[in-house]
GROMACS .gro file of C-alpha atoms in nm:
model
  357
    1MET     CA    1   0.000   0.000   0.000
    2ASN     CA    2   0.134   0.346  -0.087
    3PHE     CA    3   0.016   0.705  -0.089
    4GLN     CA    4  -0.022   0.717  -0.466
    5GLN     CA    5  -0.277   0.438  -0.444
    6LEU     CA    6  -0.464   0.626  -0.174
    7ARG     CA    7  -0.457   0.949  -0.376
    8SER     CA    8  -0.595   0.764  -0.679
    9VAL     CA    9  -0.887   0.635  -0.473
   10ARG     CA   10  -0.960   0.975  -0.320
   11GLU     CA   11  -0.945   1.161  -0.651
   12ALA     CA   12  -1.160   0.900  -0.826
   13ALA     CA   13  -1.436   0.976  -0.577
   14ARG     CA   14  -1.379   1.353  -0.601
   15GLN     CA   15  -1.377   1.358  -0.982
   16GLY     CA   16  -1.700   1.163  -1.023
   17PHE     CA   17  -1.514   0.839  -1.112
   18ASN     CA   18  -1.376   0.996  -1.430
   19LEU     CA   19  -1.026   0.850  -1.452
   20THR     CA   20  -0.920   1.092  -1.726
   21GLU     CA   21  -0.976   1.384  -1.490
   22VAL     CA   22  -0.813   1.191  -1.204
   23ALA     CA   23  -0.502   1.141  -1.418
   24GLN     CA   24  -0.489   1.515  -1.494
   25VAL     CA   25  -0.517   1.608  -1.127
   26LEU     CA   26  -0.246   1.361  -1.026
   27HIS     CA   27  -0.024   1.441  -1.326
   28THR     CA   28  -0.010   1.081  -1.441
   29SER     CA   29  -0.172   0.859  -1.705
   30GLN     CA   30  -0.517   0.701  -1.698
   31PRO     CA   31  -0.371   0.346  -1.717
   32GLY     CA   32  -0.146   0.437  -1.427
   33VAL     CA   33  -0.446   0.544  -1.216
   34SER     CA   34  -0.632   0.223  -1.303
   35ARG     CA   35  -0.328   0.019  -1.205
   36GLN     CA   36  -0.290   0.196  -0.870
   37ILE     CA   37  -0.655   0.137  -0.781
   38ARG     CA   38  -0.647  -0.228  -0.890
   39GLU     CA   39  -0.327  -0.299  -0.695
   40LEU     CA   40  -0.481  -0.153  -0.378
   41GLU     CA   41  -0.797  -0.356  -0.427
   42ASP     CA   42  -0.587  -0.670  -0.478
   43GLU     CA   43  -0.393  -0.603  -0.160
   44LEU     CA   44  -0.712  -0.544   0.041
   45GLY     CA   45  -0.884  -0.840  -0.117
   46LEU     CA   46  -1.204  -0.653  -0.209
   47ALA     CA   47  -1.341  -0.412  -0.467
   48LEU     CA   48  -1.363  -0.046  -0.364
   49PHE     CA   49  -1.539   0.064  -0.683
   50ALA     CA   50  -1.840  -0.066  -0.874
   51ARG     CA   51  -1.768  -0.106  -1.245
   52SER     CA   52  -1.951  -0.118  -1.575
   53GLY     CA   53  -1.703  -0.284  -1.805
   54LYS     CA   54  -1.379  -0.094  -1.749
   55ARG     CA   55  -1.551   0.223  -1.625
   56LEU     CA   56  -1.589   0.311  -1.260
   57VAL     CA   57  -1.950   0.396  -1.178
   58GLY     CA   58  -1.948   0.434  -0.801
   59LEU     CA   59  -1.824   0.307  -0.467
   60THR     CA   60  -1.902  -0.036  -0.332
   61PRO     CA   61  -2.024  -0.060   0.031
   62PRO     CA   62  -1.668  -0.142   0.148
   63GLY     CA   63  -1.543   0.150  -0.060
   64GLU     CA   64  -1.789   0.386   0.109
   65ARG     CA   65  -1.661   0.276   0.450
   66MET     CA   66  -1.295   0.302   0.354
   67LEU     CA   67  -1.301   0.636   0.170
   68PRO     CA   68  -1.316   0.848   0.492
   69ILE     CA   69  -1.021   0.648   0.628
   70VAL     CA   70  -0.825   0.707   0.310
   71GLU     CA   71  -0.897   1.081   0.330
   72ARG     CA   72  -0.784   1.100   0.693
   73MET     CA   73  -0.462   0.914   0.614
   74LEU     CA   74  -0.379   1.159   0.338
   75VAL     CA   75  -0.463   1.459   0.557
   76HIS     CA   76  -0.229   1.332   0.828
   77ALA     CA   77   0.043   1.265   0.572
   78GLU     CA   78   0.016   1.627   0.457
   79LYS     CA   79   0.039   1.744   0.818
   80LEU     CA   80   0.359   1.543   0.860
   81ARG     CA   81   0.511   1.731   0.569
   82HIS     CA   82   0.402   2.062   0.720
   83VAL     CA   83   0.557   1.969   1.055
   84GLY     CA   84   0.886   1.893   0.884
   85ARG     CA   85   0.882   2.229   0.706
   86ASP     CA   86   0.787   2.410   1.028
   87TYR     CA   87   1.071   2.257   1.226
   88ALA     CA   88   1.311   2.340   0.946
   89ARG     CA   89   1.193   2.701   0.976
   90GLU     CA   90   1.245   2.690   1.352
   91ALA     CA   91   1.601   2.572   1.300
   92SER     CA   92   1.654   2.873   1.074
   93GLY     CA   93   1.490   3.102   1.332
   94GLN     CA   94   1.179   3.244   1.164
   95LEU     CA   95   0.841   3.336   1.314
   96THR     CA   96   0.567   3.525   1.131
   97ILE     CA   97   0.285   3.711   1.305
   98ALA     CA   98  -0.021   3.849   1.124
   99ALA     CA   99  -0.219   4.117   1.307
  100THR     CA  100  -0.451   4.408   1.252
  101HIS     CA  101  -0.307   4.761   1.256
  102SER     CA  102  -0.423   4.836   1.611
  103GLN     CA  103  -0.281   4.513   1.751
  104ALA     CA  104   0.050   4.558   1.569
  105ARG     CA  105   0.085   4.923   1.673
  106TYR     CA  106  -0.037   4.918   2.034
  107ALA     CA  107  -0.075   4.566   2.177
  108LEU     CA  108   0.216   4.375   2.025
  109PRO     CA  109   0.525   4.591   2.102
  110PRO     CA  110   0.566   4.474   2.467
  111ALA     CA  111   0.531   4.110   2.359
  112VAL     CA  112   0.772   4.151   2.069
  113MET     CA  113   1.034   4.313   2.292
  114SER     CA  114   0.995   4.046   2.560
  115PHE     CA  115   1.016   3.763   2.307
  116ARG     CA  116   1.313   3.922   2.134
  117ALA     CA  117   1.501   3.953   2.462
  118GLN     CA  118   1.452   3.582   2.530
  119HIS     CA  119   1.511   3.466   2.171
  120PRO     CA  120   1.753   3.704   2.000
  121HIS     CA  121   1.831   3.445   1.730
  122ILE     CA  122   1.470   3.430   1.606
  123GLY     CA  123   1.379   3.656   1.314
  124LEU     CA  124   1.030   3.807   1.342
  125THR     CA  125   0.812   3.909   1.048
  126LEU     CA  126   0.499   4.113   1.114
  127HIS     CA  127   0.220   4.130   0.855
  128GLN     CA  128  -0.059   4.385   0.900
  129GLY     CA  129  -0.407   4.366   0.750
  130SER     CA  130  -0.777   4.337   0.810
  131PRO     CA  131  -0.910   4.050   1.027
  132ASP     CA  132  -1.006   3.857   0.713
  133GLN     CA  133  -0.660   3.913   0.566
  134VAL     CA  134  -0.504   3.789   0.890
  135ALA     CA  135  -0.718   3.475   0.872
  136ARG     CA  136  -0.631   3.413   0.508
  137GLN     CA  137  -0.259   3.450   0.578
  138LEU     CA  138  -0.286   3.188   0.850
  139LEU     CA  139  -0.484   2.948   0.632
  140ARG     CA  140  -0.238   2.995   0.343
  141ARG     CA  141   0.049   2.920   0.583
  142GLU     CA  142   0.193   3.267   0.536
  143ALA     CA  143   0.183   3.329   0.912
  144ASP     CA  144   0.226   3.122   1.228
  145ILE     CA  145   0.001   3.325   1.458
  146GLY     CA  146  -0.288   3.562   1.390
  147ILE     CA  147  -0.412   3.834   1.626
  148ALA     CA  148  -0.729   4.037   1.574
  149THR     CA  149  -1.048   4.146   1.746
  150GLU     CA  150  -1.306   4.061   1.481
  151GLY     CA  151  -1.348   3.783   1.230
  152LEU     CA  152  -1.101   3.512   1.332
  153ALA     CA  153  -1.354   3.290   1.508
  154ARG     CA  154  -1.567   3.273   1.191
  155HIS     CA  155  -1.307   3.063   1.009
  156ALA     CA  156  -1.355   2.689   1.060
  157GLY     CA  157  -0.991   2.616   0.977
  158LEU     CA  158  -0.865   2.820   1.273
  159LEU     CA  159  -0.853   2.760   1.645
  160THR     CA  160  -0.887   3.079   1.848
  161LEU     CA  161  -0.827   3.171   2.209
  162ALA     CA  162  -0.936   3.483   2.394
  163CYS     CA  163  -0.644   3.703   2.500
  164TYR     CA  164  -0.780   4.022   2.657
  165SER     CA  165  -1.083   4.249   2.659
  166TRP     CA  166  -1.080   4.620   2.585
  167THR     CA  167  -1.315   4.912   2.530
  168HIS     CA  168  -1.337   5.228   2.322
  169LEU     CA  169  -1.284   5.586   2.430
  170VAL     CA  170  -1.376   5.920   2.277
  171LEU     CA  171  -1.121   6.181   2.170
  172VAL     CA  172  -1.213   6.545   2.113
  173PRO     CA  173  -1.010   6.865   2.056
  174LYS     CA  174  -0.949   7.078   2.363
  175GLY     CA  175  -1.236   7.315   2.426
  176HIS     CA  176  -1.490   7.091   2.250
  177PRO     CA  177  -1.851   7.110   2.380
  178LEU     CA  178  -1.829   6.749   2.501
  179THR     CA  179  -1.566   6.853   2.757
  180ASP     CA  180  -1.823   7.059   2.953
  181GLY     CA  181  -1.834   6.804   3.236
  182LYS     CA  182  -2.182   6.675   3.158
  183PRO     CA  183  -2.234   6.298   3.128
  184LEU     CA  184  -2.130   6.155   2.793
  185THR     CA  185  -2.422   5.987   2.616
  186LEU     CA  186  -2.478   5.833   2.275
  187ALA     CA  187  -2.730   6.105   2.198
  188ARG     CA  188  -2.471   6.376   2.268
  189LEU     CA  189  -2.212   6.194   2.058
  190ALA     CA  190  -2.452   6.161   1.766
  191ARG     CA  191  -2.486   6.540   1.742
  192PHE     CA  192  -2.130   6.568   1.611
  193PRO     CA  193  -1.953   6.426   1.305
  194LEU     CA  194  -1.769   6.110   1.406
  195ILE     CA  195  -1.433   5.971   1.297
  196THR     CA  196  -1.376   5.603   1.371
  197TYR     CA  197  -1.267   5.269   1.230
  198GLU     CA  198  -1.378   5.112   0.904
  199ARG     CA  199  -1.631   4.832   0.922
  200GLY     CA  200  -1.468   4.507   1.023
  201PHE     CA  201  -1.185   4.678   1.213
  202THR     CA  202  -1.112   4.723   1.582
  203GLY     CA  203  -1.453   4.668   1.735
  204ARG     CA  204  -1.647   4.878   1.485
  205ALA     CA  205  -1.937   4.633   1.512
  206SER     CA  206  -1.990   4.715   1.881
  207LEU     CA  207  -2.011   5.088   1.797
  208ASP     CA  208  -2.272   5.032   1.525
  209GLN     CA  209  -2.473   4.805   1.752
  210ALA     CA  210  -2.478   5.059   2.036
  211PHE     CA  211  -2.606   5.343   1.817
  212ALA     CA  212  -2.859   5.118   1.644
  213ALA     CA  213  -2.994   4.993   1.977
  214ALA     CA  214  -3.043   5.355   2.084
  215GLY     CA  215  -3.224   5.437   1.759
  216LEU     CA  216  -2.953   5.678   1.650
  217ALA     CA  217  -2.789   5.721   1.309
  218PRO     CA  218  -2.468   5.920   1.366
  219GLN     CA  219  -2.297   6.113   1.091
  220LEU     CA  220  -1.962   5.961   0.998
  221ALA     CA  221  -1.718   6.227   0.884
  222MET     CA  222  -1.442   5.973   0.812
  223GLU     CA  223  -1.357   5.604   0.851
  224ALA     CA  224  -1.001   5.473   0.876
  225MET     CA  225  -0.812   5.154   0.960
  226ASP     CA  226  -0.558   5.312   1.190
  227ALA     CA  227  -0.607   5.501   1.517
  228ASP     CA  228  -0.320   5.741   1.440
  229VAL     CA  229  -0.504   5.854   1.127
  230ILE     CA  230  -0.823   5.903   1.327
  231LYS     CA  231  -0.638   6.111   1.586
  232THR     CA  232  -0.476   6.326   1.319
  233TYR     CA  233  -0.814   6.436   1.185
  234VAL     CA  234  -0.959   6.486   1.533
  235GLU     CA  235  -0.672   6.727   1.601
  236LEU     CA  236  -0.764   6.910   1.281
  237GLY     CA  237  -1.118   6.960   1.415
  238MET     CA  238  -1.285   6.743   1.154
  239GLY     CA  239  -1.492   6.549   1.409
  240VAL     CA  240  -1.511   6.349   1.729
  241GLY     CA  241  -1.292   6.039   1.736
  242ILE     CA  242  -1.379   5.697   1.874
  243VAL     CA  243  -1.073   5.474   1.912
  244ALA     CA  244  -0.961   5.166   2.103
  245ALA     CA  245  -0.854   5.253   2.457
  246ILE     CA  246  -0.517   5.086   2.399
  247ALA     CA  247  -0.453   5.344   2.126
  248HIS     CA  248  -0.466   5.631   2.373
  249GLN     CA  249  -0.117   5.771   2.440
  250PRO     CA  250  -0.152   6.048   2.701
  251GLU     CA  251   0.201   6.181   2.653
  252ARG     CA  252   0.120   6.249   2.287
  253ASP     CA  253  -0.256   6.288   2.271
  254ASN     CA  254  -0.321   6.513   2.570
  255GLU     CA  255  -0.136   6.808   2.417
  256HIS     CA  256  -0.414   6.878   2.169
  257MET     CA  257  -0.700   6.645   2.266
  258VAL     CA  258  -0.909   6.532   2.561
  259ALA     CA  259  -0.992   6.164   2.621
  260LEU     CA  260  -1.341   6.082   2.747
  261ASP     CA  261  -1.426   5.750   2.908
  262ALA     CA  262  -1.682   5.564   2.693
  263ARG     CA  263  -1.689   5.224   2.865
  264HIS     CA  264  -2.050   5.281   2.967
  265LEU     CA  265  -2.157   5.344   2.607
  266PHE     CA  266  -2.009   5.054   2.410
  267ALA     CA  267  -1.981   4.684   2.478
  268PRO     CA  268  -1.632   4.550   2.554
  269ASN     CA  269  -1.443   4.381   2.274
  270LEU     CA  270  -1.237   4.062   2.281
  271THR     CA  271  -0.900   4.023   2.112
  272ARG     CA  272  -0.825   3.669   1.998
  273LEU     CA  273  -0.515   3.481   1.897
  274ALA     CA  274  -0.548   3.214   1.626
  275VAL     CA  275  -0.347   2.923   1.489
  276ARG     CA  276  -0.432   2.665   1.226
  277ARG     CA  277  -0.670   2.401   1.351
  278GLY     CA  278  -0.534   2.054   1.421
  279GLU     CA  279  -0.165   2.130   1.361
  280PRO     CA  280   0.125   2.100   1.605
  281LEU     CA  281   0.274   2.416   1.745
  282ARG     CA  282   0.647   2.481   1.743
  283ASP     CA  283   0.819   2.571   2.068
  284ILE     CA  284   0.876   2.929   1.955
  285VAL     CA  285   0.502   2.967   1.885
  286PHE     CA  286   0.429   2.862   2.244
  287GLU     CA  287   0.690   3.112   2.362
  288PHE     CA  288   0.541   3.401   2.165
  289ILE     CA  289   0.189   3.320   2.283
  290ARG     CA  290   0.317   3.333   2.641
  291ALA     CA  291   0.489   3.666   2.575
  292PHE     CA  292   0.169   3.817   2.433
  293ALA     CA  293  -0.069   3.669   2.692
  294PRO     CA  294   0.128   3.552   2.999
  295PRO     CA  295  -0.152   3.337   3.147
  296LEU     CA  296  -0.145   3.125   2.829
  297THR     CA  297   0.127   2.891   2.942
  298ARG     CA  298   0.222   2.578   2.751
  299GLU     CA  299   0.019   2.377   3.002
  300VAL     CA  300  -0.292   2.591   2.955
  301VAL     CA  301  -0.271   2.579   2.577
  302THR     CA  302  -0.212   2.203   2.575
  303ALA     CA  303  -0.508   2.153   2.811
  304GLU     CA  304  -0.730   2.350   2.575
  305LEU     CA  305  -0.617   2.128   2.291
  306GLN     CA  306  -0.713   1.823   2.492
  307LYS     CA  307  -1.060   1.970   2.550
  308GLU     CA  308  -1.097   2.028   2.176
  309LEU     CA  309  -0.996   1.671   2.099
  310LEU     CA  310  -1.233   1.529   2.359
  311ARG     CA  311  -1.521   1.725   2.208
  312GLU     CA  312  -1.433   1.569   1.874
  313GLY     CA  313  -1.415   1.224   2.031
  314VAL     CA  314  -1.042   1.183   1.961
  315SER     CA  315  -0.793   1.043   2.208
  316ARG     CA  316  -0.437   1.176   2.206
  317PRO     CA  317  -0.248   0.996   2.487
  318GLU     CA  318   0.078   1.151   2.368
  319LEU     CA  319  -0.039   1.476   2.526
  320GLN     CA  320   0.023   1.313   2.862
  321HIS     CA  321   0.398   1.299   2.788
  322PRO     CA  322   0.569   1.636   2.836
  323GLU     CA  323   0.833   1.574   2.572
  324LEU     CA  324   0.559   1.524   2.312
  325ALA     CA  325   0.290   1.753   2.447
  326GLY     CA  326   0.522   2.050   2.413
  327SER     CA  327   0.514   2.029   2.035
  328LEU     CA  328   0.156   1.918   1.984
  329GLY     CA  329  -0.048   2.196   2.144
  330ASN     CA  330  -0.320   2.406   1.986
  331VAL     CA  331  -0.574   2.644   2.127
  332GLY     CA  332  -0.949   2.599   2.111
  333ASN     CA  333  -1.251   2.813   2.040
  334SER     CA  334  -1.431   2.741   2.366
  335VAL     CA  335  -1.195   2.807   2.654
  336PRO     CA  336  -1.379   2.915   2.971
  337SER     CA  337  -1.099   2.830   3.213
  338ALA     CA  338  -0.827   2.998   3.011
  339ASN     CA  339  -1.050   3.298   2.941
  340SER     CA  340  -1.117   3.346   3.308
  341ALA     CA  341  -0.747   3.349   3.385
  342LEU     CA  342  -0.669   3.589   3.102
  343LEU     CA  343  -0.942   3.844   3.146
  344ASN     CA  344  -0.871   3.872   3.518
  345GLY     CA  345  -0.498   3.806   3.518
  346PRO     CA  346  -0.180   3.999   3.458
  347GLY     CA  347  -0.218   3.987   3.081
  348ALA     CA  348  -0.548   4.171   3.104
  349ALA     CA  349  -0.404   4.424   3.347
  350ARG     CA  350  -0.106   4.491   3.121
  351LEU     CA  351  -0.317   4.560   2.815
  352SER     CA  352  -0.622   4.722   2.969
  353VAL     CA  353  -0.445   4.997   3.159
  354ALA     CA  354  -0.537   5.252   2.889
  355GLN     CA  355  -0.903   5.208   2.983
  356ASN     CA  356  -0.843   5.393   3.308
  357ILE     CA  357  -0.827   5.745   3.176
   0.00000   0.00000   0.00000
């Protein structure tokens, strides 16, 4: 039995039992495909395909039972190749992070500096983009870790873990009417042109939901991906800015603007970290995750992987062995214990300090 035989069986089912198309997909000849299938059937001692003359017309009952097994074997074989490539990259010292602009600019620097101090031989590459772009880079294997607030959890091919919660704040020029000391409300905000994030970026959905729930339709003077751009146009008097609290830099912003607490107006947002579902993690990935969210230790991440596997009905006893568990961890979508530690632990305190303005 060999992988070419298994690929021939899988592609025959995928291509509607048309061996000409199977041969094209596998870059071989039709007689070669027929031979591979027949040799596998001979070795198994049963027919996987029903035939009409020399044509395949469907799967036999044994073939229907064996096809999912064949597909899983080929998936695992592909994962083995990926693991080899990943460890080769680790030996050469490369780690790629994909993140949104706000995460890259405001949340990641402390983690990058901490990781760099511990691993000076590792080269870091940072890609910036929208949440969907971050997800696509992960799925295309162009990044090892993805970090964003919105969108990552919607992708079935990714496992995500909550890292920290944050809120928005309002920025206005000095002397603006909203600095009169009266309570800040959505109705008062809606009286002024607003400058905030584009849809799909940095918690924009929670802003839209809050105004919609209040029956308000605010005027948007400008939308941008980056908080620094938003702040630039607030300083110019173009409108009232709504930015992530982590983007507030008092030493820079307070010279020309006033920050107003808006935690009571908008729902908190959750930043997530994502990796590819079902794949081993390299040691340096574990190390960077810990640098970004300290409560996410190797043990916590591995435990979340075990929960994911148990939900899927899969047993992975190798996770009980530290020397293997260290390289086989992933993070899951549903992580109540880890979330509790993060949102109330030192990682949350480190990254939520900007909320206290």
